[in-house]
Structure formats: structure tokens, C-alpha cells
Amino acid sequence: MIPILFAAFAAILVVSSLLVILHRNPVTSALFLVLAFCALAGIYLLLRAEFIGMVQVIVYAGAIMVLFLFVVMYLNLGHDIEGGVHIAVRRGLGWILGTVLVAEGVLLFSRGWGPGPVVPEGVLPPPGNAQAIGLLLYSRYLFPFEITSMVLLVAMVGAIVIARGRSASAPRPEGRGAARERGTATPGATPDAPGPGRGVPS
Amino acid sequence: MAALLQNPDLQFVLWTLVKIVVILFGLLGVVSYLTFAERKIAGHMQARTGPNRVGPFGLIQPIADVLKLFFKEEFIPAGANKVIFHIAPMLAVIPALVSFSVIPIGPGFIVTDLNVGLLLFLAMSSIGVYAITLAGWSSNNKYALLGGLRSSAQMISYELAMGLSTVGVLLLAGSLSLVDIVHAQQKMWFVVQQPLAFVIFMITAFAETNRAPFDLPEAEAELVAGFHTEYSSMKWGLFFLGEYANMITISSIAVTLFLGGWNGPWLPDSLKFLWYFAKLGALIFFFMWVRWTFPRLRYDQLMHLGWKVLLPLALLNVVVTGCSLYWVLNR
């Protein structure tokens, strides 16, 4: 049962990941990336990491990819048509890096290296691994956890500063609500300040 | 054949399939009659009678509506992205049905008791955003696109407050499994200990289901019909189905988290599911009542409410619950 499901999820994951980079339409690529994240969540579920699986869907498929899609749709990107020196350089770099990667893979497989230490069979994690993750995060890994939240906070503040700096220097022509509101709102405080920080339009 | 039926894997799959089919068809039947209920309630709130021509008291009306939907012409706009145009209505229905699988209907009656049941609901509600966003984008219509963009902004903003409002309940119950949360409410419903979280959850529930007063994605006065302007026939029907299925799912989650699930006095264990249905019915009536009572919010009011009122209040609720729980446990 589990090997069949694993094969199914793995096949979906590989095919959709390939289509992310091979498909010409950016919106379709983004959707295949969502599918890849969902298949990955399925594999996490098979490994009895339910918490990670669900968080994978909530954070990556549900929040980050929606914002990606949002930007792609908002800019109305069509087909990826590029030319000139830039694309030649990029293509060349891609071929070189791809060759290196394939060579590494061939080397690893030919020497028969395993992918790191394998958890011994029969030792399954206890049910309710959300508790286990929470205990670890707030005790052993408290410092990295706090550092991560600081990094995210800095990113958020930066996004808000950039968005506010732009709207304070020149009124945005596309900000329908914001432009109309400016007369009534307190100066410097756009009514939708958190919006642009997370990619949410005003 | 008998030996095959002894296989535990196969038994598990068969038994789960039976439960899924029962709940799925039950849900679809309830949805079609909810449209009837909504029209009746709307009618009586506006001093009309509502549908009363088809069958006794108009009870056959939903069946006539569905038949009509099936025979409508299916229309696809010329510039539409055809594949995504077809996928979007399915995405509107499937997440709502999937999250129904973790809702405990009665003692022991649940499709699957996942130990991260609540997270599954949150994950599915965040997948549900795609339906409206993609429908709006793939229609190649400016009203649909505006509706889709509005809805993604709205649903992302309100998802945060919704997720945070459930944290208080999780702290009290000490589990993400909805069955454990229901068991933890045998003495007292969590709405008593978490009134603020309940209010925040209900407001965000209206926003997540795109129901009035948060129906900006389909604001008919400004956007024709919003994200489903170009949809017709059964594809439009699927969006309608998705809205009602979402309403049932989110009301069920509210019942489970705050109103004690199937807990209630008097009835024996085998009939406790009646309590669940009674509470669910009351909440769904509340949804309809609100829809026909309140005017729609303006877009900047919506963002203001979500980010500057509900989110800080939900955070405050988490802090207060955490501190008081610590105080009670370490007294």
C-alpha cells in the first residue's frame, strides 16, 4: 500500500517539477509548482510527518504560491520571450551548471553512496509529532528559531519602508483607494500600509 | 474473494469509501436544499413568500433548479485559458469536501481522525483561494480579474486572523485533532472561555466563504458577477456548490471548535449526532441571517478590519490565553 502511494506521489512530484521549468506559460508553471508542493506534502504524510506535511501545504502551496501567482497575474506576463546577449549568457551558464550537476549525480550513483544515515526500520515516530516539534523548537532550537523570526521581521519592516517611501514621494497613479483616501487620512500613514508588504494590492 | 476481504488494507479502504460516499451524497443533498432554505429565508426577511410553486411549499424547487442548470448552454469565452477555466470550478468544491473528512459528526462517526485535523482544514481553506483567483484570471474578463484579485487579497488577509483565533482553543484542548477538541469540551464549551476568538472566527468565516458582508469578489453592483461572470451551466453550479459546501464546512469547524461538537445533554451516545446537526443548522441560519441584514464593506474598510482590528485582537487573545493557562497550571 505505502510503496504504491509513494510511487504515485513521487511520480507526480518529478513530472510536475519538470513541467515547472519546461512549461512556457508562467501561470501554468506556478500551478505545477503548487502541485509539486502538494505531492511533497503527500510524501511527508507517508513518512508519518503529518505536521510538516500540512504546514507544507499551508505555507508553500497556500500562502507563498498564491502571492507568486498574484504577481505573475498582476504583471500579466505572457510567454517568456527574450533574446540577445543576456539570454545567451544565461543559457550557457545553465548548460555548464547542469552538466556539473549531472556529473555529480553520476559520480554518486557509480560509487553507490547512500543518502545519509537512514532511520532504522520499525522505529516510527510517536503519534502527535506536532508536540515533539514544538518541544524541540522551544527548547533545543530556541535560538535559531528566534533568529529566523528576527530575519522575517526585518524583511517585513523593509518591505513596509520601501512601500511607504514610494507612496510618500510621489502619489501612485494606480492606487485607487489610496489616492482617494489621501485627503482624509493622516499624512504619511497610508490606509493600507500592511498590504504592499505582503504583496496585497491596495 | 473471502480471503481478499480479510485483508486489513482492503477493509480499511472499503470502509472509508463507504463513509466518504455517505457523507458526500448527504452533503450534496443538504447543499441543494440549503439554496431553497436561503431563498425562503431571504423571502420572509423581505416580506415575500419565496419559492412556493414547484411541489408542496415549493419543496421540489432545488431539483428543478439543478435540472435547469444541467440543460443550460456551456459557454467558454474566446480568449480564455481553457484548461484553467475548467479546473477552477473543481478547485472550488474539492477543498471544502476534503476538509469535511476530519469533522467529527457523532461519537465515533468521522471519516478519519487525523492528529492534525485542524491544520488540514486550514490547508484546504488556503487551497480554496486558487479556485477564485484562477477563475478570475482565466476568464479573460476585466470584471472577473478584478474579482479574483480582490478575493485573493481578502482570503489571504483573513486566513491569518482565522488561524490565530483557533490557537486559543488549541492551547485549551492541547491537541490538533478535532476529536480530542470535542472531547475536551464535555464539561464546558470553549465559546465560554474563548468568546473573543469565537467572534473573530465567525467574522473571518464570512470573509473566507465570500459571503455578505464580505462578498466583494462578486459585488454585483460594481463587478457584474465578479470572478464567475463568464461561467455558465454546471460550471457556475460548481461555484455555487462550493460556496454552500464551504459554508457547511466552516460552520462545522466552528461548532467543533467553539460549540462543543456533538456534546449535549439528554441524548444517548448513538443519537448525539443530532446535537451536532442542530448546532450546525443554527449557525447556517446565522450565516443567511447576516447575509440579508448587513450591507457590503468597502474595500479599504475590509483591509482595515482584517489587518488593524482582527489580527491584533487575535494575537492579544493568544497572549492572554497563554498567560492565564500558565497561571492556572502553575498556581
Short mmCIF file of C-alpha atoms in Angstrom, two decimals:
data_model
loop_
_atom_site.label_atom_id
_atom_site.label_comp_id
_atom_site.label_asym_id
_atom_site.label_seq_id
_atom_site.Cartn_x
_atom_site.Cartn_y
_atom_site.Cartn_z
CA MET A 1 0.00 0.00 0.00
CA ILE A 2 2.59 2.54 1.09
CA PRO A 3 5.10 1.77 -1.72
CA ILE A 4 2.32 2.25 -4.31
CA LEU A 5 1.30 5.57 -2.80
CA PHE A 6 4.93 6.64 -2.57
CA ALA A 7 5.47 5.80 -6.24
CA ALA A 8 2.37 7.77 -7.20
CA PHE A 9 3.36 10.84 -5.18
CA ALA A 10 6.96 10.65 -6.36
CA ALA A 11 5.90 10.38 -9.99
CA ILE A 12 3.59 13.40 -9.64
CA LEU A 13 6.36 15.30 -7.88
CA VAL A 14 9.00 14.60 -10.54
CA VAL A 15 6.72 15.23 -13.52
CA SER A 16 5.24 18.44 -12.13
CA SER A 17 8.68 19.74 -11.08
CA LEU A 18 9.92 19.15 -14.62
CA LEU A 19 6.89 20.93 -16.05
CA VAL A 20 7.58 23.92 -13.77
CA ILE A 21 10.77 24.63 -15.67
CA LEU A 22 9.69 23.30 -19.08
CA HIS A 23 6.30 24.97 -19.49
CA ARG A 24 6.29 28.27 -21.35
CA ASN A 25 3.33 29.91 -19.61
CA PRO A 26 4.39 31.37 -16.21
CA VAL A 27 0.95 30.90 -14.63
CA THR A 28 0.89 27.22 -15.60
CA SER A 29 4.43 26.83 -14.26
CA ALA A 30 3.35 28.32 -10.94
CA LEU A 31 0.38 25.94 -10.80
CA PHE A 32 2.61 22.94 -11.42
CA LEU A 33 4.80 24.15 -8.56
CA VAL A 34 1.70 24.11 -6.34
CA LEU A 35 1.02 20.55 -7.47
CA ALA A 36 4.64 19.64 -6.68
CA PHE A 37 4.28 21.06 -3.16
CA CYS A 38 1.09 19.07 -2.62
CA ALA A 39 2.76 15.85 -3.81
CA LEU A 40 5.66 16.57 -1.46
CA ALA A 41 3.17 17.02 1.38
CA GLY A 42 1.77 13.60 0.47
CA ILE A 43 5.25 12.07 0.82
CA TYR A 44 5.63 13.74 4.23
CA LEU A 45 2.32 12.17 5.27
CA LEU A 46 3.60 8.74 4.21
CA LEU A 47 6.65 9.33 6.43
CA ARG A 48 4.21 10.00 9.31
CA ALA A 49 5.28 13.63 9.49
CA GLU A 50 1.69 14.91 9.37
CA PHE A 51 2.53 18.27 10.88
CA ILE A 52 5.25 19.06 8.34
CA GLY A 53 3.01 17.84 5.53
CA MET A 54 0.15 20.14 6.48
CA VAL A 55 2.44 23.11 7.13
CA GLN A 56 3.95 22.49 3.70
CA VAL A 57 0.52 22.92 2.12
CA ILE A 58 -0.48 25.89 4.30
CA VAL A 59 2.74 27.88 3.93
CA TYR A 60 4.09 26.99 0.49
CA ALA A 61 1.05 25.97 -1.55
CA GLY A 62 -1.45 28.17 0.27
CA ALA A 63 0.40 31.38 1.05
CA ILE A 64 3.65 31.80 -0.86
CA MET A 65 2.46 30.41 -4.19
CA VAL A 66 -0.72 32.50 -4.05
CA LEU A 67 1.46 35.60 -3.80
CA PHE A 68 3.67 34.35 -6.65
CA LEU A 69 0.63 33.74 -8.81
CA PHE A 70 -0.72 37.08 -7.80
CA VAL A 71 2.38 38.90 -9.02
CA VAL A 72 2.52 36.89 -12.26
CA MET A 73 -1.12 37.63 -12.94
CA TYR A 74 -0.88 41.26 -11.91
CA LEU A 75 2.05 41.91 -14.26
CA ASN A 76 0.19 39.90 -16.92
CA LEU A 77 3.30 38.08 -18.08
CA GLY A 78 2.76 36.31 -21.35
CA HIS A 79 5.17 33.91 -22.95
CA ASP A 80 8.77 34.19 -21.93
CA ILE A 81 10.25 35.88 -24.99
CA GLU A 82 13.82 37.04 -24.56
CA GLY A 83 16.79 37.41 -26.80
CA GLY A 84 20.23 38.99 -27.14
CA VAL A 85 23.35 38.60 -25.04
CA HIS A 86 21.56 38.12 -21.73
CA ILE A 87 19.74 35.00 -22.78
CA ALA A 88 22.88 33.59 -24.43
CA VAL A 89 24.91 34.09 -21.21
CA ARG A 90 22.09 32.62 -19.13
CA ARG A 91 21.75 29.62 -21.41
CA GLY A 92 25.50 28.99 -21.35
CA LEU A 93 25.60 29.17 -17.56
CA GLY A 94 22.61 26.84 -17.37
CA TRP A 95 24.31 24.25 -19.57
CA ILE A 96 27.56 24.42 -17.55
CA LEU A 97 25.80 24.14 -14.17
CA GLY A 98 23.51 21.40 -15.46
CA THR A 99 26.48 19.37 -16.71
CA VAL A 100 28.23 19.73 -13.35
CA LEU A 101 25.05 18.57 -11.56
CA VAL A 102 24.60 15.55 -13.81
CA ALA A 103 28.29 14.64 -13.39
CA GLU A 104 27.90 14.81 -9.61
CA GLY A 105 24.83 12.57 -9.79
CA VAL A 106 26.59 10.03 -11.98
CA LEU A 107 29.60 10.03 -9.61
CA LEU A 108 27.38 9.50 -6.56
CA PHE A 109 25.44 6.66 -8.16
CA SER A 110 28.56 4.93 -9.53
CA ARG A 111 30.12 4.84 -6.06
CA GLY A 112 26.89 3.59 -4.55
CA TRP A 113 26.67 6.25 -1.87
CA GLY A 114 23.52 6.24 0.21
CA PRO A 115 21.70 9.44 1.01
CA GLY A 116 23.00 9.94 4.55
CA PRO A 117 22.17 7.90 7.65
CA VAL A 118 18.92 6.00 7.31
CA VAL A 119 16.48 5.78 10.22
CA PRO A 120 16.35 2.11 11.29
CA GLU A 121 13.26 0.21 10.20
CA GLY A 122 10.48 -0.33 12.70
CA VAL A 123 11.23 2.78 14.77
CA LEU A 124 8.27 5.01 13.99
CA PRO A 125 7.98 8.49 15.47
CA PRO A 126 5.38 8.75 18.23
CA PRO A 127 1.90 9.91 17.19
CA GLY A 128 1.28 13.59 17.67
CA ASN A 129 4.57 14.83 16.31
CA ALA A 130 3.32 18.42 16.49
CA GLN A 131 4.08 18.26 20.24
CA ALA A 132 7.55 16.82 19.59
CA ILE A 133 8.37 19.56 17.09
CA GLY A 134 7.06 22.24 19.43
CA LEU A 135 9.14 20.97 22.35
CA LEU A 136 12.28 20.86 20.22
CA LEU A 137 11.68 24.29 18.70
CA TYR A 138 11.15 25.99 22.05
CA SER A 139 13.97 24.27 23.91
CA ARG A 140 16.91 22.96 21.91
CA TYR A 141 16.44 25.11 18.81
CA LEU A 142 15.11 28.22 20.54
CA PHE A 143 17.98 30.44 19.40
CA PRO A 144 17.79 29.60 15.66
CA PHE A 145 14.01 29.89 15.92
CA GLU A 146 14.22 33.40 17.35
CA ILE A 147 16.88 34.40 14.79
CA THR A 148 14.57 33.23 11.99
CA SER A 149 11.71 35.28 13.34
CA MET A 150 14.01 38.32 13.58
CA VAL A 151 15.02 37.85 9.92
CA LEU A 152 11.37 37.69 8.90
CA LEU A 153 10.58 40.77 10.97
CA VAL A 154 13.42 42.71 9.30
CA ALA A 155 12.15 41.66 5.88
CA MET A 156 8.64 42.82 6.79
CA VAL A 157 9.85 46.19 8.09
CA GLY A 158 11.97 46.62 4.95
CA ALA A 159 9.02 45.90 2.68
CA ILE A 160 6.84 48.39 4.55
CA VAL A 161 9.56 51.08 4.42
CA ILE A 162 10.03 50.59 0.67
CA ALA A 163 6.31 50.71 0.01
CA ARG A 164 5.77 53.81 2.17
CA GLY A 165 8.80 55.62 0.75
CA ARG A 166 7.40 55.26 -2.74
CA SER A 167 3.93 56.42 -1.85
CA ALA A 168 5.17 59.39 0.20
CA SER A 169 7.45 60.81 -2.54
CA ALA A 170 5.03 60.52 -5.44
CA PRO A 171 1.34 59.62 -5.33
CA ARG A 172 0.90 56.29 -7.05
CA PRO A 173 -1.29 56.64 -10.12
CA GLU A 174 -2.65 53.10 -9.80
CA GLY A 175 -3.59 53.25 -6.13
CA ARG A 176 -7.29 53.84 -6.48
CA GLY A 177 -8.29 53.62 -2.83
CA ALA A 178 -5.08 55.10 -1.51
CA ALA A 179 -5.12 58.13 -3.80
CA ARG A 180 -8.70 58.96 -2.97
CA GLU A 181 -8.14 58.48 0.72
CA ARG A 182 -5.07 60.67 0.96
CA GLY A 183 -7.08 63.82 1.71
CA THR A 184 -8.74 62.35 4.77
CA ALA A 185 -6.01 60.08 6.11
CA THR A 186 -3.31 61.31 8.45
CA PRO A 187 -0.21 62.37 6.49
CA GLY A 188 2.33 59.64 5.90
CA ALA A 189 0.01 56.90 7.05
CA THR A 190 -1.42 55.10 4.06
CA PRO A 191 -4.65 53.35 4.97
CA ASP A 192 -3.34 50.07 3.67
CA ALA A 193 0.21 50.08 5.00
CA PRO A 194 0.49 46.32 5.68
CA GLY A 195 -0.94 45.46 2.29
CA PRO A 196 2.02 46.12 -0.02
CA GLY A 197 4.36 44.46 2.47
CA ARG A 198 2.80 41.08 1.77
CA GLY A 199 2.11 41.70 -1.86
CA VAL A 200 -1.51 42.53 -1.28
CA PRO A 201 -2.65 45.35 -3.54
CA SER A 202 -4.21 48.47 -2.18
CA MET B 1 -12.79 -13.48 -2.59
CA ALA B 2 -13.29 -14.16 1.13
CA ALA B 3 -9.54 -14.21 1.65
CA LEU B 4 -9.25 -10.92 -0.21
CA LEU B 5 -11.87 -9.37 2.08
CA GLN B 6 -9.84 -10.44 5.12
CA ASN B 7 -7.03 -8.14 4.00
CA PRO B 8 -6.92 -5.28 6.56
CA ASP B 9 -5.75 -2.76 3.96
CA LEU B 10 -8.68 -3.56 1.71
CA GLN B 11 -11.15 -3.49 4.61
CA PHE B 12 -9.85 -0.10 5.62
CA VAL B 13 -10.17 1.26 2.08
CA LEU B 14 -13.68 -0.16 1.61
CA TRP B 15 -14.97 1.08 4.96
CA THR B 16 -13.50 4.54 4.32
CA LEU B 17 -15.06 4.63 0.86
CA VAL B 18 -18.46 3.78 2.31
CA LYS B 19 -18.17 6.61 4.83
CA ILE B 20 -16.99 9.02 2.14
CA VAL B 21 -19.90 8.15 -0.14
CA VAL B 22 -22.45 8.55 2.67
CA ILE B 23 -21.07 11.93 3.74
CA LEU B 24 -20.53 13.16 0.18
CA PHE B 25 -24.05 12.44 -1.01
CA GLY B 26 -25.52 13.64 2.26
CA LEU B 27 -23.61 16.89 1.87
CA LEU B 28 -24.66 17.38 -1.76
CA GLY B 29 -28.30 16.78 -0.86
CA VAL B 30 -28.07 19.24 2.01
CA VAL B 31 -26.46 21.84 -0.26
CA SER B 32 -29.28 21.71 -2.78
CA TYR B 33 -31.82 22.21 -0.02
CA LEU B 34 -29.74 24.99 1.53
CA THR B 35 -30.29 27.03 -1.63
CA PHE B 36 -34.01 26.51 -1.10
CA ALA B 37 -33.68 27.50 2.57
CA GLU B 38 -31.71 30.58 1.64
CA ARG B 39 -34.36 31.72 -0.84
CA LYS B 40 -37.15 31.06 1.65
CA ILE B 41 -35.34 32.90 4.46
CA ALA B 42 -34.46 35.79 2.16
CA GLY B 43 -38.07 35.93 1.06
CA HIS B 44 -39.51 36.07 4.54
CA MET B 45 -36.93 38.66 5.65
CA GLN B 46 -38.08 40.88 2.80
CA ALA B 47 -41.80 40.24 3.47
CA ARG B 48 -42.17 37.92 0.47
CA THR B 49 -43.03 34.23 0.37
CA GLY B 50 -40.05 32.87 -1.57
CA PRO B 51 -40.35 29.91 -3.98
CA ASN B 52 -43.70 28.15 -3.48
CA ARG B 53 -44.79 26.97 -6.94
CA VAL B 54 -42.92 23.69 -7.57
CA GLY B 55 -44.35 20.92 -5.41
CA PRO B 56 -45.84 21.36 -1.92
CA PHE B 57 -44.43 24.57 -0.34
CA GLY B 58 -42.03 24.72 -3.29
CA LEU B 59 -40.06 21.73 -1.97
CA ILE B 60 -39.21 20.38 -5.44
CA GLN B 61 -37.67 23.74 -6.44
CA PRO B 62 -33.98 22.69 -5.91
CA ILE B 63 -34.42 19.69 -8.21
CA ALA B 64 -35.94 21.92 -10.89
CA ASP B 65 -33.04 24.35 -10.45
CA VAL B 66 -30.43 21.61 -10.86
CA LEU B 67 -32.17 20.22 -13.96
CA LYS B 68 -32.27 23.70 -15.45
CA LEU B 69 -28.54 24.16 -14.74
CA PHE B 70 -27.71 20.88 -16.50
CA PHE B 71 -29.54 21.89 -19.67
CA LYS B 72 -28.03 25.38 -19.92
CA GLU B 73 -25.55 26.13 -22.67
CA GLU B 74 -21.94 25.82 -21.63
CA PHE B 75 -20.06 28.88 -22.81
CA ILE B 76 -16.30 29.45 -22.89
CA PRO B 77 -15.03 32.92 -23.76
CA ALA B 78 -12.78 33.21 -26.81
CA GLY B 79 -9.62 34.45 -25.07
CA ALA B 80 -9.93 32.18 -22.04
CA ASN B 81 -7.22 29.81 -20.89
CA LYS B 82 -9.35 26.71 -21.44
CA VAL B 83 -7.60 24.21 -19.15
CA ILE B 84 -7.51 26.52 -16.14
CA PHE B 85 -11.04 27.68 -16.92
CA HIS B 86 -12.16 24.07 -16.44
CA ILE B 87 -10.01 23.33 -13.39
CA ALA B 88 -11.10 26.37 -11.35
CA PRO B 89 -14.69 25.23 -10.58
CA MET B 90 -13.42 21.84 -9.44
CA LEU B 91 -10.98 23.54 -7.10
CA ALA B 92 -13.90 25.45 -5.61
CA VAL B 93 -15.67 22.27 -4.48
CA ILE B 94 -12.92 19.74 -3.69
CA PRO B 95 -11.19 21.52 -0.74
CA ALA B 96 -14.50 22.02 1.06
CA LEU B 97 -15.36 18.34 0.66
CA VAL B 98 -11.86 17.20 1.71
CA SER B 99 -11.88 19.20 4.92
CA PHE B 100 -15.24 17.66 5.79
CA SER B 101 -13.39 14.34 6.23
CA VAL B 102 -11.88 15.39 9.59
CA ILE B 103 -15.08 16.71 11.18
CA PRO B 104 -16.48 14.52 13.98
CA ILE B 105 -20.22 14.22 13.34
CA GLY B 106 -21.04 11.95 16.25
CA PRO B 107 -19.15 9.78 18.76
CA GLY B 108 -17.04 7.52 16.55
CA PHE B 109 -18.60 8.78 13.34
CA ILE B 110 -15.84 10.50 11.40
CA VAL B 111 -14.14 9.65 8.12
CA THR B 112 -10.63 9.92 9.54
CA ASP B 113 -9.40 11.14 12.91
CA LEU B 114 -6.22 12.87 11.76
CA ASN B 115 -3.94 14.08 14.54
CA VAL B 116 -3.51 17.35 12.62
CA GLY B 117 -7.17 17.67 11.63
CA LEU B 118 -7.38 21.39 12.25
CA LEU B 119 -4.31 22.03 10.11
CA LEU B 120 -5.92 20.05 7.28
CA PHE B 121 -8.88 22.41 7.43
CA LEU B 122 -6.58 25.47 7.33
CA ALA B 123 -4.59 23.95 4.44
CA MET B 124 -7.72 23.24 2.44
CA SER B 125 -9.11 26.71 3.02
CA SER B 126 -5.85 28.19 1.74
CA ILE B 127 -6.05 25.94 -1.35
CA GLY B 128 -9.59 27.23 -1.90
CA VAL B 129 -8.16 30.67 -2.76
CA TYR B 130 -6.90 29.26 -6.06
CA ALA B 131 -10.39 28.50 -7.34
CA ILE B 132 -11.50 32.11 -7.33
CA THR B 133 -8.14 33.58 -8.34
CA LEU B 134 -7.77 31.23 -11.30
CA ALA B 135 -11.41 31.58 -12.34
CA GLY B 136 -10.96 35.34 -12.41
CA TRP B 137 -7.72 35.21 -14.34
CA SER B 138 -8.58 32.52 -16.89
CA SER B 139 -11.88 34.16 -17.92
CA ASN B 140 -10.06 36.95 -19.79
CA ASN B 141 -12.57 39.47 -18.49
CA LYS B 142 -11.74 42.63 -16.56
CA TYR B 143 -14.55 42.24 -14.03
CA ALA B 144 -13.62 38.64 -13.40
CA LEU B 145 -9.94 39.55 -12.98
CA LEU B 146 -10.77 42.31 -10.50
CA GLY B 147 -13.00 39.95 -8.57
CA GLY B 148 -10.28 37.30 -8.49
CA LEU B 149 -7.62 39.74 -7.31
CA ARG B 150 -9.89 41.11 -4.62
CA SER B 151 -10.73 37.66 -3.37
CA SER B 152 -7.13 36.51 -3.11
CA ALA B 153 -6.21 39.63 -1.15
CA GLN B 154 -9.24 39.19 1.08
CA MET B 155 -8.79 35.50 1.74
CA ILE B 156 -5.04 35.75 2.44
CA SER B 157 -5.63 38.62 4.87
CA TYR B 158 -8.42 36.91 6.78
CA GLU B 159 -6.76 33.48 6.83
CA LEU B 160 -4.14 34.83 9.25
CA ALA B 161 -6.68 36.09 11.75
CA MET B 162 -8.66 32.85 11.37
CA GLY B 163 -5.61 30.69 12.06
CA LEU B 164 -4.65 32.78 15.08
CA SER B 165 -8.17 32.73 16.50
CA THR B 166 -8.05 28.92 16.67
CA VAL B 167 -4.78 28.95 18.66
CA GLY B 168 -6.61 29.75 21.91
CA VAL B 169 -8.75 26.64 21.50
CA LEU B 170 -5.67 24.56 20.71
CA LEU B 171 -3.98 25.78 23.88
CA LEU B 172 -7.00 24.80 25.98
CA ALA B 173 -7.52 21.42 24.32
CA GLY B 174 -3.82 20.61 23.93
CA SER B 175 -4.38 18.84 20.62
CA LEU B 176 -4.80 19.50 16.91
CA SER B 177 -7.16 16.54 16.50
CA LEU B 178 -10.78 17.67 16.19
CA VAL B 179 -11.97 14.55 18.06
CA ASP B 180 -9.78 15.43 21.04
CA ILE B 181 -11.02 19.04 20.89
CA VAL B 182 -14.63 17.82 21.08
CA HIS B 183 -13.78 15.50 24.00
CA ALA B 184 -12.14 18.41 25.83
CA GLN B 185 -15.45 20.30 25.75
CA GLN B 186 -17.54 17.76 27.63
CA LYS B 187 -17.81 20.00 30.71
CA MET B 188 -17.80 23.43 29.14
CA TRP B 189 -17.94 24.72 25.58
CA PHE B 190 -14.90 26.69 24.52
CA VAL B 191 -17.07 29.61 23.46
CA VAL B 192 -17.42 30.39 27.19
CA GLN B 193 -13.64 30.56 27.69
CA GLN B 194 -12.85 32.00 24.26
CA PRO B 195 -15.64 34.45 23.38
CA LEU B 196 -13.30 36.83 21.55
CA ALA B 197 -11.81 34.02 19.47
CA PHE B 198 -15.32 32.85 18.54
CA VAL B 199 -16.31 36.32 17.31
CA ILE B 200 -13.08 36.65 15.31
CA PHE B 201 -13.52 33.17 13.86
CA MET B 202 -17.08 33.88 12.75
CA ILE B 203 -16.14 37.20 11.10
CA THR B 204 -13.23 35.60 9.24
CA ALA B 205 -15.53 32.69 8.32
CA PHE B 206 -17.80 35.12 6.47
CA ALA B 207 -14.76 36.53 4.66
CA GLU B 208 -13.34 33.10 3.80
CA THR B 209 -16.61 31.91 2.28
CA ASN B 210 -17.01 35.20 0.38
CA ARG B 211 -20.46 35.67 1.84
CA ALA B 212 -22.06 39.03 2.52
CA PRO B 213 -20.98 41.41 4.04
CA PHE B 214 -17.63 40.27 2.57
CA ASP B 215 -18.85 39.35 -0.91
CA LEU B 216 -16.56 41.84 -2.66
CA PRO B 217 -15.24 39.23 -5.15
CA GLU B 218 -18.70 39.08 -6.71
CA ALA B 219 -20.01 42.53 -5.83
CA GLU B 220 -22.80 42.65 -8.40
CA ALA B 221 -23.26 46.41 -8.33
CA GLU B 222 -19.69 47.11 -9.46
CA LEU B 223 -18.27 43.88 -10.95
CA VAL B 224 -21.31 42.35 -12.74
CA ALA B 225 -20.81 38.95 -11.07
CA GLY B 226 -17.12 39.17 -10.18
CA PHE B 227 -14.97 36.09 -10.67
CA HIS B 228 -17.75 33.94 -12.16
CA THR B 229 -19.01 36.48 -14.69
CA GLU B 230 -18.07 34.23 -17.63
CA TYR B 231 -19.20 30.94 -16.11
CA SER B 232 -22.45 29.29 -17.12
CA SER B 233 -24.27 25.99 -16.80
CA MET B 234 -22.93 23.39 -14.35
CA LYS B 235 -19.52 25.09 -14.07
CA TRP B 236 -21.28 28.03 -12.48
CA GLY B 237 -23.25 25.46 -10.49
CA LEU B 238 -19.99 24.10 -9.10
CA PHE B 239 -19.02 27.53 -7.78
CA PHE B 240 -22.43 27.77 -6.16
CA LEU B 241 -21.99 24.27 -4.71
CA GLY B 242 -18.53 25.22 -3.48
CA GLU B 243 -19.85 28.30 -1.69
CA TYR B 244 -22.51 26.32 0.16
CA ALA B 245 -20.21 23.37 0.87
CA ASN B 246 -17.67 25.82 2.26
CA MET B 247 -20.35 27.37 4.41
CA ILE B 248 -21.27 23.95 5.85
CA THR B 249 -17.62 23.01 6.40
CA ILE B 250 -16.68 26.23 8.12
CA SER B 251 -19.81 26.14 10.28
CA SER B 252 -18.95 22.57 11.24
CA ILE B 253 -15.46 23.68 12.26
CA ALA B 254 -16.97 26.49 14.33
CA VAL B 255 -19.34 24.00 16.00
CA THR B 256 -16.44 21.63 16.67
CA LEU B 257 -14.03 24.24 18.00
CA PHE B 258 -16.31 26.50 20.00
CA LEU B 259 -19.77 24.99 20.47
CA GLY B 260 -18.84 21.57 21.82
CA GLY B 261 -19.29 19.50 18.65
CA TRP B 262 -21.74 16.66 19.30
CA ASN B 263 -21.69 17.21 23.09
CA GLY B 264 -25.07 17.83 24.63
CA PRO B 265 -27.40 16.64 27.39
CA TRP B 266 -30.18 14.01 27.40
CA LEU B 267 -29.48 12.04 24.22
CA PRO B 268 -27.70 8.64 24.30
CA ASP B 269 -24.33 8.35 22.55
CA SER B 270 -25.82 6.87 19.38
CA LEU B 271 -28.06 9.92 18.90
CA LYS B 272 -25.56 12.60 19.94
CA PHE B 273 -25.05 13.48 16.25
CA LEU B 274 -28.45 15.21 16.40
CA TRP B 275 -26.86 17.85 18.64
CA TYR B 276 -24.20 18.40 16.01
CA PHE B 277 -26.83 18.88 13.31
CA ALA B 278 -28.89 21.22 15.49
CA LYS B 279 -25.88 23.46 16.17
CA LEU B 280 -24.84 23.32 12.52
CA GLY B 281 -28.33 24.33 11.41
CA ALA B 282 -28.36 27.26 13.83
CA LEU B 283 -25.00 28.53 12.55
CA ILE B 284 -26.02 28.19 8.90
CA PHE B 285 -29.20 30.11 9.64
CA PHE B 286 -26.97 32.75 11.24
CA PHE B 287 -24.92 32.92 8.01
CA MET B 288 -28.08 33.56 5.97
CA TRP B 289 -29.47 36.00 8.51
CA VAL B 290 -26.27 38.08 8.30
CA ARG B 291 -26.27 37.98 4.51
CA TRP B 292 -29.70 39.56 4.27
CA THR B 293 -29.09 42.06 7.07
CA PHE B 294 -25.74 43.80 6.58
CA PRO B 295 -24.51 45.96 3.69
CA ARG B 296 -21.27 45.13 1.90
CA LEU B 297 -17.98 46.56 3.22
CA ARG B 298 -15.90 48.93 1.09
CA TYR B 299 -12.52 47.55 0.02
CA ASP B 300 -10.36 49.74 2.29
CA GLN B 301 -12.72 49.11 5.23
CA LEU B 302 -12.26 45.39 4.60
CA MET B 303 -8.47 45.62 4.70
CA HIS B 304 -8.59 47.92 7.72
CA LEU B 305 -10.80 45.49 9.63
CA GLY B 306 -8.68 42.47 8.74
CA TRP B 307 -5.22 43.85 9.40
CA LYS B 308 -5.71 46.52 12.06
CA VAL B 309 -8.58 45.13 14.12
CA LEU B 310 -8.96 41.35 13.79
CA LEU B 311 -5.28 40.40 13.57
CA PRO B 312 -4.13 42.36 16.68
CA LEU B 313 -7.19 41.14 18.62
CA ALA B 314 -6.43 37.54 17.68
CA LEU B 315 -2.80 37.99 18.79
CA LEU B 316 -3.98 39.53 22.06
CA ASN B 317 -6.28 36.56 22.58
CA VAL B 318 -3.36 34.14 22.11
CA VAL B 319 -1.21 36.04 24.63
CA VAL B 320 -3.98 36.32 27.23
CA THR B 321 -4.96 32.66 26.85
CA GLY B 322 -1.33 31.53 27.11
CA CYS B 323 -0.64 33.64 30.21
CA SER B 324 -3.82 32.61 32.03
CA LEU B 325 -3.26 28.96 31.17
CA TYR B 326 0.28 29.19 32.56
CA TRP B 327 -1.05 30.85 35.69
CA VAL B 328 -3.75 28.21 36.20
CA LEU B 329 -1.37 25.28 35.62
CA ASN B 330 1.41 26.65 37.88
CA ARG B 331 -0.70 28.08 40.67
#
